[in-house]
XYZ file of C-alpha atoms in Angstrom:
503
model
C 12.279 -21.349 89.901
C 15.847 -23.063 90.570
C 16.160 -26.102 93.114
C 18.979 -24.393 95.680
C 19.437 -28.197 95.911
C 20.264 -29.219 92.351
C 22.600 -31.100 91.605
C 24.253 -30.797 88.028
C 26.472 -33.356 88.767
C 23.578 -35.802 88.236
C 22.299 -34.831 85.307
C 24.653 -37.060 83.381
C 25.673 -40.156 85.721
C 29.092 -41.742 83.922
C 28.739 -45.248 83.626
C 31.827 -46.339 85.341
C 29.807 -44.242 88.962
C 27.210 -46.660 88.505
C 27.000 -50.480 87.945
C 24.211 -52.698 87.588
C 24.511 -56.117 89.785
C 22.911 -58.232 87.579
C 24.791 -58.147 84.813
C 25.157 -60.970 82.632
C 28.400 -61.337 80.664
C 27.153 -64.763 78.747
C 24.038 -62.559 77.536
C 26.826 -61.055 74.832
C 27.518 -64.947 74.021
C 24.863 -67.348 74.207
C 23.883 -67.100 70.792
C 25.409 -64.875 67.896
C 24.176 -65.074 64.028
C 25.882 -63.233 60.925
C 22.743 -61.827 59.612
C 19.505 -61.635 61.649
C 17.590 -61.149 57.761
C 17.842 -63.421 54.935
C 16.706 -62.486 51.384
C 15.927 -65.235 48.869
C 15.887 -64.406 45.489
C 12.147 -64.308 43.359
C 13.830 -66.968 41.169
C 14.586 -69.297 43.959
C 17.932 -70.069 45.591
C 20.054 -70.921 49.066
C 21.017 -68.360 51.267
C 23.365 -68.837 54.881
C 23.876 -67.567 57.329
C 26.841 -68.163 60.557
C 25.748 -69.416 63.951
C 28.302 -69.166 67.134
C 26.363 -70.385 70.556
C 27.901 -71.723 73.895
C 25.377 -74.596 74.154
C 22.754 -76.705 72.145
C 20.482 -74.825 70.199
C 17.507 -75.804 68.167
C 15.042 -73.827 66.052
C 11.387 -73.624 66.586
C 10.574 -75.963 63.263
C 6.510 -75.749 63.480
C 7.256 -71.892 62.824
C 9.345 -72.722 59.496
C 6.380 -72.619 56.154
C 5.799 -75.145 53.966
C 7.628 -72.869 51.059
C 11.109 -72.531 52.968
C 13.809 -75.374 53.740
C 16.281 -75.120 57.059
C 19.036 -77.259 57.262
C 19.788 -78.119 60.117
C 16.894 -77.029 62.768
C 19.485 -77.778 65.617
C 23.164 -78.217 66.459
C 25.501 -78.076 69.206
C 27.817 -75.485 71.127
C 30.790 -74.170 68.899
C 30.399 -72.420 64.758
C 28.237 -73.413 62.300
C 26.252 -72.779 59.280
C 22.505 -72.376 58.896
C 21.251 -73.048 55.216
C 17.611 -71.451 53.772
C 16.456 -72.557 50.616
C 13.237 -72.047 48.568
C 11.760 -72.343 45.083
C 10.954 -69.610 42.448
C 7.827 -67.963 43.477
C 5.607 -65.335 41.593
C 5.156 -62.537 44.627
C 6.157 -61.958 48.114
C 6.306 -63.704 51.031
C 8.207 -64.314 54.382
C 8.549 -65.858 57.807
C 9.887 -65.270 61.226
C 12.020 -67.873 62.864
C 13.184 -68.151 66.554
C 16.435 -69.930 67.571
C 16.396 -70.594 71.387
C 19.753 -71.594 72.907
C 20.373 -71.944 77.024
C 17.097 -69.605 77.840
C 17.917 -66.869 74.822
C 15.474 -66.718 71.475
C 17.551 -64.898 68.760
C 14.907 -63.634 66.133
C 15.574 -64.907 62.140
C 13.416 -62.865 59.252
C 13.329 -64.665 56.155
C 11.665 -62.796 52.913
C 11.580 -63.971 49.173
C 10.455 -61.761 46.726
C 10.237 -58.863 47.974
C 12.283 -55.716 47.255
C 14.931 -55.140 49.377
C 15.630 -51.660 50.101
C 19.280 -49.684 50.718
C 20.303 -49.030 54.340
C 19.540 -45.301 55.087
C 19.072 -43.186 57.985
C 16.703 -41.032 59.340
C 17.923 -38.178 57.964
C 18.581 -39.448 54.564
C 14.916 -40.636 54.723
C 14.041 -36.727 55.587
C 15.726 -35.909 52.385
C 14.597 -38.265 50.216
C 12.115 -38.788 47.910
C 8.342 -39.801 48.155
C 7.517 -43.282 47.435
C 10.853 -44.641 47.571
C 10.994 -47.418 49.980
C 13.677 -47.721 52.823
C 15.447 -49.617 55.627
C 15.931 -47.849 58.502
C 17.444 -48.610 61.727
C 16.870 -46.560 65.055
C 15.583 -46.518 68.608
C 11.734 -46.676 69.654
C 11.389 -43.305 71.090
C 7.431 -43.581 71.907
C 4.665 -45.158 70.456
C 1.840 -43.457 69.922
C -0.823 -46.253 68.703
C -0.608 -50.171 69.823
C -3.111 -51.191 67.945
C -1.730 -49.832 64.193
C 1.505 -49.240 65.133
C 2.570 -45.495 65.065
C 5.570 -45.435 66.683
C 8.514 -42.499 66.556
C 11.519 -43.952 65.243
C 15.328 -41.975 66.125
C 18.768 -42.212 65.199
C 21.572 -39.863 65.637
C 21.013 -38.254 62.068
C 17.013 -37.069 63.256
C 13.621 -38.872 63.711
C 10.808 -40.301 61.587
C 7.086 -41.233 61.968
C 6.122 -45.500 61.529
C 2.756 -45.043 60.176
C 1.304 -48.746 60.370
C 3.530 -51.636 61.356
C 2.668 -55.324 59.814
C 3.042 -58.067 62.190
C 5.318 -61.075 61.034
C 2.205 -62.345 58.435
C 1.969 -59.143 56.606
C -1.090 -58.333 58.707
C -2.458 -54.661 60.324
C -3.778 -53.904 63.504
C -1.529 -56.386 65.993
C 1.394 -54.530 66.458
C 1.625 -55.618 70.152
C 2.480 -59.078 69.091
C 5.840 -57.913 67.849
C 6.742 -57.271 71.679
C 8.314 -53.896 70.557
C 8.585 -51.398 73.579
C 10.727 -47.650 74.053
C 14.061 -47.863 73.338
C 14.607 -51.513 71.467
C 16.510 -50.880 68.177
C 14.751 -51.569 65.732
C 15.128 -51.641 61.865
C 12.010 -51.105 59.694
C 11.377 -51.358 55.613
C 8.589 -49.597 53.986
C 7.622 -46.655 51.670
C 8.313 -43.166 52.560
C 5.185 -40.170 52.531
C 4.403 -36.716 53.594
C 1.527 -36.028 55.411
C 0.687 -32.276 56.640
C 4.360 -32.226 56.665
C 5.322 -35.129 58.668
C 7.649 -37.197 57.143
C 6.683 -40.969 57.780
C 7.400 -44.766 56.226
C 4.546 -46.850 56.101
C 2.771 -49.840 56.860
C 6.484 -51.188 57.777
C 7.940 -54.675 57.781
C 9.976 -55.106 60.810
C 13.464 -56.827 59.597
C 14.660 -56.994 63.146
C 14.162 -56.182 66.952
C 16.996 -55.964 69.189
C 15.574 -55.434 73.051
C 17.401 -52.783 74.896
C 19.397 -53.477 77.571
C 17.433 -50.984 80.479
C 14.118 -50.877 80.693
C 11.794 -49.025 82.945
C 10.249 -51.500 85.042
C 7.572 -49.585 87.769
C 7.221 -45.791 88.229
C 6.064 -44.692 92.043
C 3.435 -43.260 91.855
C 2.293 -45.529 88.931
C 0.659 -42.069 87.472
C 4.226 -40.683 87.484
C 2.640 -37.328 88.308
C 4.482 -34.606 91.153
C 1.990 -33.219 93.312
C 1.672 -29.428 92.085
C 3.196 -28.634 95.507
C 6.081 -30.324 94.740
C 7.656 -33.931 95.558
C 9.743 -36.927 94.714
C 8.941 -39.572 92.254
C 11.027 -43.268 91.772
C 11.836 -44.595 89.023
C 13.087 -48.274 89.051
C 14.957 -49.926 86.189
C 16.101 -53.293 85.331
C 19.759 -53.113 83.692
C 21.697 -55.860 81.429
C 24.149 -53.070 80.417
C 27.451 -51.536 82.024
C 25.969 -48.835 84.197
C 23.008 -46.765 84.450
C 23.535 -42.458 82.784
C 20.305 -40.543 83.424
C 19.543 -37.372 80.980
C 17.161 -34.360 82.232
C 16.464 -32.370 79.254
C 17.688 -28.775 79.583
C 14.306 -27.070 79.287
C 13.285 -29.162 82.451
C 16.093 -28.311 84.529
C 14.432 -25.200 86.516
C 12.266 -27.109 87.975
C 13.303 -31.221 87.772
C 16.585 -32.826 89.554
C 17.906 -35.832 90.786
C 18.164 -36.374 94.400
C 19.816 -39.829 94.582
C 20.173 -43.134 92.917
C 19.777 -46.241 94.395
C 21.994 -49.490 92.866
C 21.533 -53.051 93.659
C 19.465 -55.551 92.124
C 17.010 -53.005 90.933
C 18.523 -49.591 90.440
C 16.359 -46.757 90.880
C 16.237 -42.758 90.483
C 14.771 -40.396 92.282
C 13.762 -37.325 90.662
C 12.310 -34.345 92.879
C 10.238 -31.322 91.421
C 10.100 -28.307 92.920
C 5.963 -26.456 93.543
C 4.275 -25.369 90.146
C 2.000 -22.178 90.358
C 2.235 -22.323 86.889
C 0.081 -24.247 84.064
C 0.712 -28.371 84.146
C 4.387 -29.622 82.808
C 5.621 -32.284 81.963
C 9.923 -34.123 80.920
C 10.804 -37.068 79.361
C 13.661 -37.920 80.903
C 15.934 -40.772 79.242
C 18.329 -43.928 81.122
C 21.359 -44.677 79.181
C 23.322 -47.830 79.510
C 26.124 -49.641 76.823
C 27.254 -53.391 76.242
C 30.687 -54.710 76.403
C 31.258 -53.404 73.214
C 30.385 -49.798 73.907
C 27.124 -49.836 71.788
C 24.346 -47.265 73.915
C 20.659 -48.396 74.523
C 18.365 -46.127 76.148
C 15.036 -46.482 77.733
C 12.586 -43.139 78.737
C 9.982 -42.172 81.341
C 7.774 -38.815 80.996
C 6.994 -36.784 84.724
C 4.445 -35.184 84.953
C 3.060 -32.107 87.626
C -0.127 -30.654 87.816
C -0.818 -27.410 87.138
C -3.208 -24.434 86.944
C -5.607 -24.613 83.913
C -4.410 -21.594 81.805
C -7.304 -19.317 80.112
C -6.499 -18.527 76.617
C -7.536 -17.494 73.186
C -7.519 -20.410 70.340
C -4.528 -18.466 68.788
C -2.791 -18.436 71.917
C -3.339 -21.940 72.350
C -2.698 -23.141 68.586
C 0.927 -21.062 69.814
C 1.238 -22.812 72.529
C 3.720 -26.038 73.178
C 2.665 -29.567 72.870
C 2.920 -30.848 76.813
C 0.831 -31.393 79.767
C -0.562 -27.649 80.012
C -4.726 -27.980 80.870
C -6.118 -24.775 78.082
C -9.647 -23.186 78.944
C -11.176 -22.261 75.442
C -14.657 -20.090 75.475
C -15.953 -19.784 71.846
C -18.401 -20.739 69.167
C -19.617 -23.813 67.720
C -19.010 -23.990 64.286
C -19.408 -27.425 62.747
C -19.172 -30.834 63.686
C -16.252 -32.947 63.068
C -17.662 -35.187 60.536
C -14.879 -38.457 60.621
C -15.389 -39.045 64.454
C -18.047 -42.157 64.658
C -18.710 -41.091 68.296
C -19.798 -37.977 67.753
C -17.684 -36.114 70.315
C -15.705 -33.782 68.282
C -16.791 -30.286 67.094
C -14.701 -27.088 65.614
C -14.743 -24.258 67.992
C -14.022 -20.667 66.989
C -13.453 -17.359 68.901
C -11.811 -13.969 67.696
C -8.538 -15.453 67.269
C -9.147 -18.866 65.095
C -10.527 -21.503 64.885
C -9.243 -25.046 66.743
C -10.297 -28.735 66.229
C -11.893 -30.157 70.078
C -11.369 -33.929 69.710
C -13.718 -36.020 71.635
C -14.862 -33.847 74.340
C -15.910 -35.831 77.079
C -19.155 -34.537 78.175
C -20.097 -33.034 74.850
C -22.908 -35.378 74.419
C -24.408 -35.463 77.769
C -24.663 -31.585 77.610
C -26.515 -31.687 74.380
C -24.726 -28.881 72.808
C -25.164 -27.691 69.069
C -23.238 -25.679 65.999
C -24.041 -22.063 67.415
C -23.922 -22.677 70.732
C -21.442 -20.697 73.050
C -18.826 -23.533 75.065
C -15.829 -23.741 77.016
C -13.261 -26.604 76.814
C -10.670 -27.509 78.856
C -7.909 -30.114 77.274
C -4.175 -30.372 76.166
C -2.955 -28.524 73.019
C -1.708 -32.033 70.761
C -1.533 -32.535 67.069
C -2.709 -34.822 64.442
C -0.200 -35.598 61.837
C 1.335 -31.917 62.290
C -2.315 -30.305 62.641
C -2.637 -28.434 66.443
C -5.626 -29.406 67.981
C -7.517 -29.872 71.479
C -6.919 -33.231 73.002
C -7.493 -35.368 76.103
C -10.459 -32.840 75.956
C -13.734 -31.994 78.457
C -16.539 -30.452 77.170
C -16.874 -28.089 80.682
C -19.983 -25.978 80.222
C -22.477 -25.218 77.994
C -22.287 -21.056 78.455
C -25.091 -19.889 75.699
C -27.376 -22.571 74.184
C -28.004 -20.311 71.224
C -31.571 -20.506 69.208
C -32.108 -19.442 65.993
C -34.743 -17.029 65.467
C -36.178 -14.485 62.438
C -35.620 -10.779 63.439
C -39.448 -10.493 63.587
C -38.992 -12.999 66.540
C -35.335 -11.531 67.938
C -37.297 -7.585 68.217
C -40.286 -9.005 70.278
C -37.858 -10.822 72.374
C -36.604 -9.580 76.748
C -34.261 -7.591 76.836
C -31.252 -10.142 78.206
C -27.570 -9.318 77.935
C -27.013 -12.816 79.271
C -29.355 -14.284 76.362
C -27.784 -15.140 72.948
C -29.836 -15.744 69.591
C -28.256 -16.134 66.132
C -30.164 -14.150 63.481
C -28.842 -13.965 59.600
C -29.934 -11.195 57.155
C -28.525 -8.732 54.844
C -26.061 -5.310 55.597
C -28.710 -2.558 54.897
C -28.846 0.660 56.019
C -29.551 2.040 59.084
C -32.734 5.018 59.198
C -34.074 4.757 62.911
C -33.143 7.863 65.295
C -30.583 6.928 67.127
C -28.959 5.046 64.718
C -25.353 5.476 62.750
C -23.701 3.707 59.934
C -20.404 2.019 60.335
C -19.136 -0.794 58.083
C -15.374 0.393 58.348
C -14.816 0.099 61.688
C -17.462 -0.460 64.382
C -20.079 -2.571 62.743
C -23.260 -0.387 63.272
C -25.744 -1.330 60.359
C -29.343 -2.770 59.889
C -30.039 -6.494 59.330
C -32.762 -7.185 57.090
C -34.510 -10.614 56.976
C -37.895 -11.462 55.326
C -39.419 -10.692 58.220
C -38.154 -7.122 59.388
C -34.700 -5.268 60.096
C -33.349 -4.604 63.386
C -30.098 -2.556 64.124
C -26.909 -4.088 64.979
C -24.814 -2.547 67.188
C -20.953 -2.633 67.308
C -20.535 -6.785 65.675
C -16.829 -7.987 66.911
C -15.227 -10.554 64.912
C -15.823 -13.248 67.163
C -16.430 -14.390 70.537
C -14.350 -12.481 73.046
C -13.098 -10.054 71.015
C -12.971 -6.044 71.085
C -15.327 -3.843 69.437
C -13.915 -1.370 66.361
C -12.081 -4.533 64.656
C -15.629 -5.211 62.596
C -13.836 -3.922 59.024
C -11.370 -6.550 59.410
C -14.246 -8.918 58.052
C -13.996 -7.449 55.050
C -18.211 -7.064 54.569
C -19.735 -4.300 52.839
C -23.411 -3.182 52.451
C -25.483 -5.857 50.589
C -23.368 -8.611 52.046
C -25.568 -11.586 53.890
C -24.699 -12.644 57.195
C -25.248 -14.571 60.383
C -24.092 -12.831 63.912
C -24.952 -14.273 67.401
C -26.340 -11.225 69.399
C -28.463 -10.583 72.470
C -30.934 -8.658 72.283
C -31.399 -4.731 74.167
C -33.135 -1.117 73.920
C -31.535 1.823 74.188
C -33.830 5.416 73.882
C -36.431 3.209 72.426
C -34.318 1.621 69.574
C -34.505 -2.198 69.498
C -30.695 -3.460 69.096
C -28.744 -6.495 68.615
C -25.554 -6.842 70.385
C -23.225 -9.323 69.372
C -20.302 -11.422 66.897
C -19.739 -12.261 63.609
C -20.634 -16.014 63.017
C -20.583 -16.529 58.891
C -20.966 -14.939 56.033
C -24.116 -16.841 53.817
């Protein structure tokens, strides 16, 4: 649907239309260093770096290690040189110094022996080969894991995966003490891999942080969600920069504009989506500013609207974009997901494919098993390039599904509503009544230790059409386990059901 009240004008607001109040020009020249990185050699040696500041500074001496000399810690306004020494050492090591001058901290990273890798960008990275470690320099587009670290990193040449960032000791699992947020530039060294086709660095040393100049600050409503009738949501910014741009990408303009924007102390946008009949959606729209010097920083907020919850096949839904969209997924358990401690996560399979459910909330409580017929409801997200079912509820428990013998499954009720799972082999069929189909339909015997029973029309898997059963590729002799219910027709005892596995 288009917004007769879009306004394209907006999309991209110029810098010069827009300008922040509290700018601060002496941000640009408080403090200025040469080199934000110093490398000392494995052998030992002095390294320097420049120093230009408006006012006294002094560096934060209890953070300087017992292995590493500064001369001096402090000085006063005007140029001068900062000196780091150290002695030969036999491995790697490093430190991260702060120099704070008139309410600014500039950030110093000092490493000895370690190797220092060749400036590259993303793309180059994309290109390059396994192993190889690099230094890359690019904005935080999202982070996907504070705890490790797994960040998106993007510069104008493509984007990367950070797989594992180190804190300044060399340590895992604190990557929110590094204070790194969407869109700081940020420059990262570490090995390059490929995992399921994603190309990533890491377990990265950060060589330097440089916070962006606009920042989201608060998001009304705090969910940043339209109502799925439609309506306005504000974002409000803080701003060190020279004006505010504001970027809706294209395949969000149908349906999200901006209605006004607010300067002043705080500027703010106001974004306004029009009603959604459709399935949940989501934009990540991006705020652009640039320093004296024309350099851009950028800072990004996803909207989201609530939608219908769309019923679909797993192929359909392994097709399907990565966004907000709610899925509805009726199939088969058919195994547990063995490297999830909480035991939430199970494969499900219909006729189409089969699709990881990660931690189905629910799943426990309902007491559900591998066999058992279940619908799903979550968002179609990926794992290291892998489609699966996140931010997932486990919504009903359709078929609790028992195994039986076919002795048992014959002297069962007739219930279409009923499922069993029964295994046996492909024999022929010899009842009245009866025909034999293993091209097409599916129409055989099934032949256990305890009796046969006739199987009637098998489909490939839940949800699917009959006359597709040759597409399995089973013959006569071939063992099997369907999931049937179990009927009479004329007197013939039948099973009515899917293919589950072959044994």
């Amino acid at each position: 649907m288009k917004l007769k009240y879009f306004i394209p004008s907006f999309i991209m607001i110029l810098a010069t239309l827009v300008s922040c109040s509290d700018i601060d020009d002496s941000f640009f020249n408080e403090i200025r260093v040469s080199s934000s990185y110093v490398a000392i050699d494995v052998e030992g040696g002095t390294t320097t770096i420049d120093i230009q500041t408006n006012s006294a500074w002094a560096l934060d001496v209890s953070e300087i290690p017992d292995w590493l000399t500064v001369t001096p810690t402090s000085g006063s306004a005007g140029k001068g040189t900062i000196t780091f020494s150290a002695e030969a050492t036999s491995g790697g090591r490093s430190a991260e110094l702060h120099i704070a001058c008139a309410g600014r901290t500039q950030n110093i990273n000092v490493i000895q022996g370690v190797t220092v890798a060749s400036p590259a960008t993303c793309a180059e990275v994309i290109a390059g080969p396994e192993s190889k470690t690099y230094r890359v320099t690019g904005t935080v587009k999202s982070i996907a894991n504070t705890t490790y670290g797994n960040w998106y990193l993007a510069d104008e040449t493509g984007e990367i995966y950070i797989y594992g960032t180190l804190d300044k000791n060399g340590q895992e699992k604190n990557f929110t003490s590094l204070g790194i947020e969407v869109g700081d530039i940020v420059t990262v060294e570490g090995p390059k891999t490929v995992y399921n086709g994603t190309v990533e660095l890491v377990n990265v040393t950060v060589i330097n942080i440089e916070k962006s100049l606009i920042k989201v600050e608060s998001i009304d409503p705090a969910d940043a969600t339209f109502p799925k009738d439609g309506g306005d949501i504000t974002v409000n910014l803080s701003c060190k920069g020279l004006g505010v741009g504001v970027v809706v990408p294209d395949n969000a303009k149908d349906w999200l504009a901006i209605t006004s924007i607010v300067s002043g102390g705080t500027p703010a946008v106001v974004f306004h989506a029009a009603p959604n009949a459709g399935g949940a959606r989501s934009a990540k729209v991006t705020f652009k500013t640039t320093d004296a010097n024309g350099k851009e920083y950028t800072s990004e907020a996803t909207l989201s609207q609530g939608g219908s919850i769309v019923e679909t096949s797993v192929a359909d839904f392994l097709n399907a974009a990565e966004d907000d969209t709610q899925y509805r997924i009726t199939g088969i358990i058919t195994e547990m997901y063995a490297s999830d401690s909480q035991g939430k996560s199970f494969y499900i399979t219909d006729h189409s494919g089969t699709t990881l459910v990660y931690r189905a909330e629910g799943f426990i409580e309902a007491g559900a098993k591998v066999g058992d017929v279940v619908t799903v409801v979550g968002k179609r997200t990926s794992y290291r390039g892998t489609a699966q079912m996140g931010s997932a509820t486990f919504e009903q428990l359709k078929h609790a599904v028992k195994k039986v013998t076919i002795a048992e499954f014959r002297n069962l009720p007739d219930d279409t509503n009923a499922y069993y799972m029964i295994s046996g082999e492909i024999v022929n069929a010899t009842e009245e009544n009866t025909k034999n189909d293993v091209e097409q339909y599916g129409n055989f015997n099934l032949k256990d230790n305890s009796g046969e029973v006739y199987i009637y029309g098998v489909t490939t898997g839940w949800g699917g059409a009959k006359g597709h059963f040759g597409e399995l590729g089973l013959t006569w002799g071939d063992k099997i386990t369907i999931v049937a219910y179990k009927t009479t027709y004329k007197g013939l005892v039948e099973g009515v059901g899917m293919f589950f596995t072959k044994d």
